[in-house]
Structure formats: structure tokens, C-alpha cells
Short mmCIF file of C-alpha atoms in Angstrom, two decimals:
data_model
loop_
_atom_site.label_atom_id
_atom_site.label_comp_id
_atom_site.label_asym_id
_atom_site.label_seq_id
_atom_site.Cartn_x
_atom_site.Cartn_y
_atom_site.Cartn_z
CA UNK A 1 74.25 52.87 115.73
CA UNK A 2 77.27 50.68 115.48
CA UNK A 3 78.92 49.40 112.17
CA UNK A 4 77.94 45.34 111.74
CA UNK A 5 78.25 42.66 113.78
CA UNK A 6 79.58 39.89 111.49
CA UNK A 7 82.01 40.12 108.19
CA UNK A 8 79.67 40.76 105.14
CA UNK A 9 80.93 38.14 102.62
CA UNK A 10 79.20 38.98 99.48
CA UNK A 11 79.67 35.31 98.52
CA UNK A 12 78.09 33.78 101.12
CA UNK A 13 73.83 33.58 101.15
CA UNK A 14 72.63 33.25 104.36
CA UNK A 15 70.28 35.29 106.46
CA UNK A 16 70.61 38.66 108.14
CA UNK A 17 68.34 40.36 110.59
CA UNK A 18 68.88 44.35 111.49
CA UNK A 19 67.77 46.10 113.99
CA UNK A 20 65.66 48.00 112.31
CA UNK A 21 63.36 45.03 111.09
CA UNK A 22 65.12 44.10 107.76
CA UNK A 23 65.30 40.45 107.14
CA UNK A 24 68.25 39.81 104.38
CA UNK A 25 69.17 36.78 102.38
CA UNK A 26 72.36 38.04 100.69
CA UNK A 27 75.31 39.72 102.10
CA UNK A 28 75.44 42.36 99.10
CA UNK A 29 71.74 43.43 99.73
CA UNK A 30 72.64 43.94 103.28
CA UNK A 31 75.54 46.02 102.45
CA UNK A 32 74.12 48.01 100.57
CA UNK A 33 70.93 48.80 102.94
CA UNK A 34 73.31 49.47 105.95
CA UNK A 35 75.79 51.72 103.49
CA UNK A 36 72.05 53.77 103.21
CA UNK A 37 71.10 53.12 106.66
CA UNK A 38 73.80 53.50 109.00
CA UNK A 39 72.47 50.49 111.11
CA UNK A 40 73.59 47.42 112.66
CA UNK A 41 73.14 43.77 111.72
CA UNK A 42 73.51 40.22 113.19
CA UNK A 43 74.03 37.02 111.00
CA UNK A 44 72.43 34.40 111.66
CA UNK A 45 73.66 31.03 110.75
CA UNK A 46 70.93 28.72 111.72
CA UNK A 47 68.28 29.70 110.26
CA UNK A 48 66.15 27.46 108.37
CA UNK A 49 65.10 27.86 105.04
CA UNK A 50 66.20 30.87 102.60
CA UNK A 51 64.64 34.02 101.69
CA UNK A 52 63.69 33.54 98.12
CA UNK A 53 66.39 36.22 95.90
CA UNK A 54 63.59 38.49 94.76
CA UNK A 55 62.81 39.55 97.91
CA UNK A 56 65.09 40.37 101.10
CA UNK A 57 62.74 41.83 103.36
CA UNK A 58 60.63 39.90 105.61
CA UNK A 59 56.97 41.26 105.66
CA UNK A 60 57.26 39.22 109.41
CA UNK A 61 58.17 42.58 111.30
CA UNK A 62 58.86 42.34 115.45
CA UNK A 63 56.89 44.44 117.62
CA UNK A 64 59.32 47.14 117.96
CA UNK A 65 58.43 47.62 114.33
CA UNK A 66 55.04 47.86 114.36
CA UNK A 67 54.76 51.16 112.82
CA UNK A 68 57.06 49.67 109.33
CA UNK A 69 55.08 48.68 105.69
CA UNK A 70 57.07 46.70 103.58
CA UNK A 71 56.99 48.53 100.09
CA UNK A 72 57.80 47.07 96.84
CA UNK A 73 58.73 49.46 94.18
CA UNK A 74 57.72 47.79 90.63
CA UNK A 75 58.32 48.81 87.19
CA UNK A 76 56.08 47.74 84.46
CA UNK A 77 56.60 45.16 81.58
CA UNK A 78 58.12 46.24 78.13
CA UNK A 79 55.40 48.56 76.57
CA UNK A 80 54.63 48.15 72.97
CA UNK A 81 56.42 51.68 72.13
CA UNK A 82 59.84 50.25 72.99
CA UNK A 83 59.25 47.07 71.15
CA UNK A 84 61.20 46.05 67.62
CA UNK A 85 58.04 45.31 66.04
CA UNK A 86 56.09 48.68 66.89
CA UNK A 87 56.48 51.26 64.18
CA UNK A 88 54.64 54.43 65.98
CA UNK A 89 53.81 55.64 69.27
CA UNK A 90 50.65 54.74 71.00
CA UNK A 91 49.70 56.98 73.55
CA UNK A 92 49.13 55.30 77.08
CA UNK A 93 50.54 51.63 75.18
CA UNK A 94 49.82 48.46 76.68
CA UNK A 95 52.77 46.38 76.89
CA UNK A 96 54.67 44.12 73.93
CA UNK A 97 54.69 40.60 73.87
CA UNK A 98 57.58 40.40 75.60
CA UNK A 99 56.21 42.44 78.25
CA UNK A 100 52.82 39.78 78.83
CA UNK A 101 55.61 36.97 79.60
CA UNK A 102 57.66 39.45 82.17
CA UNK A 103 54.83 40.20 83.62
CA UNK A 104 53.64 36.48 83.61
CA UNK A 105 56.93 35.66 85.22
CA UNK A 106 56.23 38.59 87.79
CA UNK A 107 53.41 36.95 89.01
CA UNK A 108 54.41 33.41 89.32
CA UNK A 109 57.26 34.26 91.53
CA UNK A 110 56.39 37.21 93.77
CA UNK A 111 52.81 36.02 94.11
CA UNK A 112 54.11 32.66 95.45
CA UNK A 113 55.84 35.00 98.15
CA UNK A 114 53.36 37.25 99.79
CA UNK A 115 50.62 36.80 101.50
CA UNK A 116 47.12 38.28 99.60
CA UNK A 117 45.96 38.56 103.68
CA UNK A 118 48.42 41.34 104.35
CA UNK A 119 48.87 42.40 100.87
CA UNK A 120 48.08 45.64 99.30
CA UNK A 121 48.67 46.17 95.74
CA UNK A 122 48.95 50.10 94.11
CA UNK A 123 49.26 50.48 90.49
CA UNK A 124 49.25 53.08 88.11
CA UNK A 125 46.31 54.40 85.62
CA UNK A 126 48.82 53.29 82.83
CA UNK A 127 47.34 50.25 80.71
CA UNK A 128 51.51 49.08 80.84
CA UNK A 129 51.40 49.29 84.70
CA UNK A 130 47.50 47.73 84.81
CA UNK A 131 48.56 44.66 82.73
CA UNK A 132 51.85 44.11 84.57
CA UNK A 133 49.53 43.69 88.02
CA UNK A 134 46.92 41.63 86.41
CA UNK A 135 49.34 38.11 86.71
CA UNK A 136 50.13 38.81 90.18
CA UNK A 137 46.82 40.46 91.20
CA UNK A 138 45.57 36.71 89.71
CA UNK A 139 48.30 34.55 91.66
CA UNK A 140 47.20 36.22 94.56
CA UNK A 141 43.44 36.16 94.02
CA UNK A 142 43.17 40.04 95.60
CA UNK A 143 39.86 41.41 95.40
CA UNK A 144 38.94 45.14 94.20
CA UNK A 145 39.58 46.35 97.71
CA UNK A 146 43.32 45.33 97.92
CA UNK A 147 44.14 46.52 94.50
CA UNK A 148 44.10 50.37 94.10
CA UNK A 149 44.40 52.30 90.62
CA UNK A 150 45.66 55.59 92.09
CA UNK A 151 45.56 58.84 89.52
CA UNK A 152 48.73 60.12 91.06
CA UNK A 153 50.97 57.27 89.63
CA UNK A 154 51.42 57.42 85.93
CA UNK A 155 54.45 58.11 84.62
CA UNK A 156 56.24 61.77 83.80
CA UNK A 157 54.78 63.09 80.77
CA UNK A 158 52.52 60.20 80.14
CA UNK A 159 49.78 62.97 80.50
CA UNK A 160 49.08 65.97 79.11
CA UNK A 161 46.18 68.49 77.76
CA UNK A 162 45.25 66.50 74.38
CA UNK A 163 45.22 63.13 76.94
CA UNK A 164 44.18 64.25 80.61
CA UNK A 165 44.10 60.10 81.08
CA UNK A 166 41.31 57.41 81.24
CA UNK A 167 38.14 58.34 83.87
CA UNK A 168 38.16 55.95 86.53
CA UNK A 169 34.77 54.65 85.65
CA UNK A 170 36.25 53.23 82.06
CA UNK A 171 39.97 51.73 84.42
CA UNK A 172 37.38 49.94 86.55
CA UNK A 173 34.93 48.64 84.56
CA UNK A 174 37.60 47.85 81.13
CA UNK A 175 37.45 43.90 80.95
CA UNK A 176 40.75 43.60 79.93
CA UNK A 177 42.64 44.78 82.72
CA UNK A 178 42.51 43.82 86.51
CA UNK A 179 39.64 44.37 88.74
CA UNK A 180 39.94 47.55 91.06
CA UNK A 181 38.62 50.47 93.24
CA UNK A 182 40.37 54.34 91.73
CA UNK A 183 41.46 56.51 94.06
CA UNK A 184 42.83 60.53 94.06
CA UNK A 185 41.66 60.65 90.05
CA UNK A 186 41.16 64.18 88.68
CA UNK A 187 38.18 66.12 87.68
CA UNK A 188 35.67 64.15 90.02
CA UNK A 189 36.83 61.17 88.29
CA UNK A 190 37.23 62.15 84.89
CA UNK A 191 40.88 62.02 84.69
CA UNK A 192 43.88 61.38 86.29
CA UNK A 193 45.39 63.73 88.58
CA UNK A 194 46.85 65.98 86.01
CA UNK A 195 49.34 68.85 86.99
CA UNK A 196 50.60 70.41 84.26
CA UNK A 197 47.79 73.33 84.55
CA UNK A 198 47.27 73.66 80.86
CA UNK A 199 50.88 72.40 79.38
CA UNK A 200 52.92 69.46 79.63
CA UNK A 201 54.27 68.40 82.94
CA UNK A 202 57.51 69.37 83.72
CA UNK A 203 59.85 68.82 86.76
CA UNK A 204 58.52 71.03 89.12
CA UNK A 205 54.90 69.86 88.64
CA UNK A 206 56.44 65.79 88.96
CA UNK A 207 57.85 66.57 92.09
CA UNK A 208 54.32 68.24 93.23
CA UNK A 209 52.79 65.26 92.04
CA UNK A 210 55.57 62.86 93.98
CA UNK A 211 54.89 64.82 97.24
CA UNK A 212 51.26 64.64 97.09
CA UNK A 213 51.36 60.72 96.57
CA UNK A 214 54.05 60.01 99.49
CA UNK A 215 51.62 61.89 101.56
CA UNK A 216 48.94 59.86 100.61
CA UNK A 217 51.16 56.65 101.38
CA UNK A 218 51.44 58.48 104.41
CA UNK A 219 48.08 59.28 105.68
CA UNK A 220 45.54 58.44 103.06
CA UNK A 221 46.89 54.44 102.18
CA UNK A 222 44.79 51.71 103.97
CA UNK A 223 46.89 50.23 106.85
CA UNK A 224 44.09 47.49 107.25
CA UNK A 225 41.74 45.79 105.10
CA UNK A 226 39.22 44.62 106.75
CA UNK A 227 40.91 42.56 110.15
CA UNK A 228 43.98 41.91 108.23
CA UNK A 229 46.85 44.49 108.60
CA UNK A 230 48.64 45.80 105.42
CA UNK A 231 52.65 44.39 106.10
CA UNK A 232 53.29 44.38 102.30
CA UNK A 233 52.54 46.95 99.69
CA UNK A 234 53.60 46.25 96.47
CA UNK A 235 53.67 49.96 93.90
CA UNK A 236 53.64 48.94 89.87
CA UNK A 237 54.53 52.01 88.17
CA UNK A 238 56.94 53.90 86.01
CA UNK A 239 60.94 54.39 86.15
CA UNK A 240 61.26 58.33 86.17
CA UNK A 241 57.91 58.89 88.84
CA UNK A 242 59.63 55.40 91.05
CA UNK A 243 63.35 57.66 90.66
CA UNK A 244 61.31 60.49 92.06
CA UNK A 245 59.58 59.22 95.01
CA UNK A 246 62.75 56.93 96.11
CA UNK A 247 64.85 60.12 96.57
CA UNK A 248 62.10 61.53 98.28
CA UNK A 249 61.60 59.00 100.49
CA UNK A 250 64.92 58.82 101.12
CA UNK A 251 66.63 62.13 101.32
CA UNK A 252 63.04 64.37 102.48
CA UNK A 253 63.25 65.91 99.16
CA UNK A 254 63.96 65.93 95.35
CA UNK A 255 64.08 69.51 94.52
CA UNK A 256 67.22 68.87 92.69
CA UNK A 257 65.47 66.11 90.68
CA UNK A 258 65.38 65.93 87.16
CA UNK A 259 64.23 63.37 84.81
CA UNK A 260 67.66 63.23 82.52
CA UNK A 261 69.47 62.55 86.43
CA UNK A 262 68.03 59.34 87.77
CA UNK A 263 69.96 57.26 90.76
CA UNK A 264 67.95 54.34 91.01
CA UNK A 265 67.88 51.35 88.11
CA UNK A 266 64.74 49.97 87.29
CA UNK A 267 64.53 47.20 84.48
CA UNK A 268 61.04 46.30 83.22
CA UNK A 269 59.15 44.28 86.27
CA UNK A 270 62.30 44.72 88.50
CA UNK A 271 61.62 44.68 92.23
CA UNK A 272 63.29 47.46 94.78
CA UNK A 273 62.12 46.75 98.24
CA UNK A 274 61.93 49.23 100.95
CA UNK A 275 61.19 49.44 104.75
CA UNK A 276 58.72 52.14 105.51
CA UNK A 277 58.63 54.19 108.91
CA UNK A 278 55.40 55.78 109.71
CA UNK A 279 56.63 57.18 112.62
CA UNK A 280 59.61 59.23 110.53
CA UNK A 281 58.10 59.48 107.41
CA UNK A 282 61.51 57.88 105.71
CA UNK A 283 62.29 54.67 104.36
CA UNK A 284 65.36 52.03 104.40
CA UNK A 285 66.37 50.29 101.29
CA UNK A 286 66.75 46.66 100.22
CA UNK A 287 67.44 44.84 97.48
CA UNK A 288 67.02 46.88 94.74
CA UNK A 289 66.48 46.28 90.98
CA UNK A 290 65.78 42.74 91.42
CA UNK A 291 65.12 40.70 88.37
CA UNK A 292 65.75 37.30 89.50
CA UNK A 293 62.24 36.24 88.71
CA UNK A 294 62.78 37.02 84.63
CA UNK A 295 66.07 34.76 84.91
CA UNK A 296 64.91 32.21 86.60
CA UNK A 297 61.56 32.10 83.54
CA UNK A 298 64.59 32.72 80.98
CA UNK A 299 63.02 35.95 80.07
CA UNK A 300 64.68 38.85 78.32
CA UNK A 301 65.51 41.75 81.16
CA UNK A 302 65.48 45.30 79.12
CA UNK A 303 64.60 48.46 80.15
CA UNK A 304 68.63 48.30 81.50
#
């Protein structure tokens, strides 16, 4: 397609609509999801009301994009390993104070921009990623069945022989974290998916892992719940797995991936939004690395 249809000013914040279903309320998001895309865009200047700056996308797709899923890539709060005050390393750590009050801020502000009818939340088996979804899976008021723990998502290296993970039975029934249904766990349940066969993970099994959860996104992820049609999916996980599946997602593959060679920022609860195609099994980029909801609370990004 075409280059745009109107001058980008990167100073001016007022809605875009491309043709490929992406809603935009900044000029600098938009350029940098055509610069990705290669598709054109119309401004509109009469639009009423403003797309709140954590999110660009509208869930609201046309009909020609029926087959599209809005995904929202999230990181987790601060964990308790990276703050000041903790001294050693806790395996699978929940997440530091600071962490409860970017999470907190997560909640408040994303939750009081989707809709928990179309809404389908997917979070890791990490208790970091668990407790960063419990705010917003409360703002929302999601039941079990639109909030899946899925085995696949933890974090590279966050598993290994000594700590296979947490069986899905304890995830779903631990009082502490947010209330929800396990999916693709390992060991009929026992663990999470694991695939390190024997030794800590390294690239090659990551990107395995990666695949087999974009194919699940693919074919496997609930595109209704009950009536209601999934538009929105929002992912809380980690910054090397979301590095992983992003390139996949966006090149076709990540063989070339390592963990030391990321291309996509992720602060601690930053949003990257992305426009799923069923139909090509690729995605679109929006904003990405969005932490306007920690500056707007006056909470500490890190994670930078």
C-alpha cells in the first residue's frame, strides 16, 4: 500500500485510523506502526474524544477486520530480587513493594479502558506476573474463565530441574494470587511446561517454547467466552520470553534470537500493543513500551 495520507506531526495528538484496523491517538505511535507495517493512514480531525495514551489501538475493529485480536504485551511489576532492600535471590519472587503500587497503578488505568465482556487476560505461572494481574483482573471483575495461567509463559531460565515450577492445582487454588483456570502445564499438571530436558533452558529450547505458545495463541486461545467475542487479550509476562515472541510474531521467526540481543523495551508493567491477524498468522505493532499509567500515579518506572 501507499505511504500516508496526512503529514505525521509528532506534536500534534489527534486520532488516526489505518487501513488495517489500527486506531491511533499520537502521531509518533502511528509512525512507528506504519515504519513496521508498510500501510496507509487517514487523520481524522473530528473525532470526538481521545484515545487514552496507554493504549492506541481500538479493540472497536470494522468488519473487514474481523479475523484481528487486539494483544497487549505486559511486563510484570519490580520483583523482590531487583529490589534495594532484598539481600538474596528468591526463586520464582513475588514482586517488591514498589512493584504492588505499579501494578496497582496498572490496574486502575488499563482496567478503566477495556471491556471485561471482550476481555481475555493470559498470564504467566510466575508469582511476579500472577500479582501484577491480580489489580487489573480486580478492576475488571474477570472470572476464572477469562483469566488463563498458561505453563508456557514464564520467563527464560525462571525454570529448571531443582524447580520444574508450581503444579497448577497449588497456582489455582493459592489465596494470595488471582483466581484462574491453568492451561498447557507440564507433567499432567505437575509443572510448568519445562523444556530444558534435564538442564537449564537455553536459547534453542526458549524459542521451542515461544513457537509452541504463538501456536497456541493461534489455534488453542479462546476466541469467545461464552457469547462475548475475545477483541482484547491482554499477555502479563516476562521481558526476554515478550522479546522472543514479538520477533516471532513479527518477522516468522527468531532463530537468530538470543537473550543478551533484545529489540523490544519493556519497563516493569509497560504496555506494547499489537494487532493480531488470524488469517496471516503475523501481527502489526502499536504503541510500544507504554508507561504512561506509572506517570500519571507518580510511580517509579525501572526495569529501563
Amino acid at each position: 500500500m501507499g505511504a500516508p495520507t496526512a503529514t505525521l506531526d509528532s506534536t500534534i495528538d489527534v486520532p488516526f485510523e489505518c487501513s488495517c484496523g489500527f486506531s491511533c491517538g499520537t502521531a509518533l505511535a502511528l509512525k512507528s506502526h506504519l515504519r513496521r507495517g508498510q500501510l496507509s493512514a487517514v487523520k481524522h480531525l473530528a473525532v470526538a474524544g481521545r484515545v487514552s495514551p496507554i493504549l492506541a489501538m481500538s479493540a472497536d475493529l470494522p468488519a473487514s477486520a474481523a479475523g484481528r485480536v487486539r494483544l497487549l504485551f505486559i511486563r510484570h511489576g519490580e520483583s523482590a530480587n531487583k529490589s534495594m532492600a532484598s539481600q538474596t535471590h528468591v526463586e520464582d519472587a513475588p514482586l517488591s513493594p514498589l512493584g504492588h503500587k505499579q501494578a496497582q497503578a496498572l490496574g486502575a488505568v488499563l482496567g478503566a479502558q477495556l471491556d471485561p465482556d471482550q476481555t481475555l487476560l493470559v498470564v504467566s505461572p510466575m508469582r511476579r506476573a500472577l500479582l501484577t494481574a491480580a489489580p487489573l483482573v480486580a478492576k475488571l471483575d474477570l472470572p476464572p474463565d477469562r483469566v488463563i495461567c498458561h505453563g508456557e509463559l514464564w520467563e527464560w531460565r525462571g525454570a529448571h530441574p531443582s524447580y520444574p515450577g508450581r503444579s497448577a492445582v497449588a497456582t489455582e487454588s493459592d489465596p494470595q494470587m488471582p483466581r484462574v483456570r491453568c492451561e498447557c502445564f507440564g507433567e499432567g499438571g505437575k509443572t510448568w511446561c519445562f523444556h530444558g530436558h534435564g538442564h537449564l533452558e537455553n536459547e534453542a529450547d526458549t524459542r521451542r517454547r515461544a513457537h509452541s505458545f504463538r501456536r497456541w495463541l493461534h489455534n488453542g486461545m479462546p476466541r469467545h467466552v461464552g457469547d462475548s467475542p475475545v477483541r482484547t487479550v491482554a499477555i502479563v509476562g516476562h521481558l526476554h520470553f515478550f522479546d522472543l515472541l514479538l520477533q516471532i510474531l513479527m518477522k516468522g521467526t527468531a532463530e537468530d534470537w538470543y537473550a543478551s540481543l533484545r529489540e523490544y523495551a519493556f519497563c516493569n508493567t509497560a504496555v506494547t500493543e499489537a494487532m493480531y491477524d488470524f488469517s496471516t498468522g503475523c501481527a502489526i505493532l502499536g504503541l510500544e513500551n507504554s508507561v504512561a499509567h506509572l506517570k500519571d500515579h507518580g510511580v517509579a518506572v525501572t526495569g529501563i
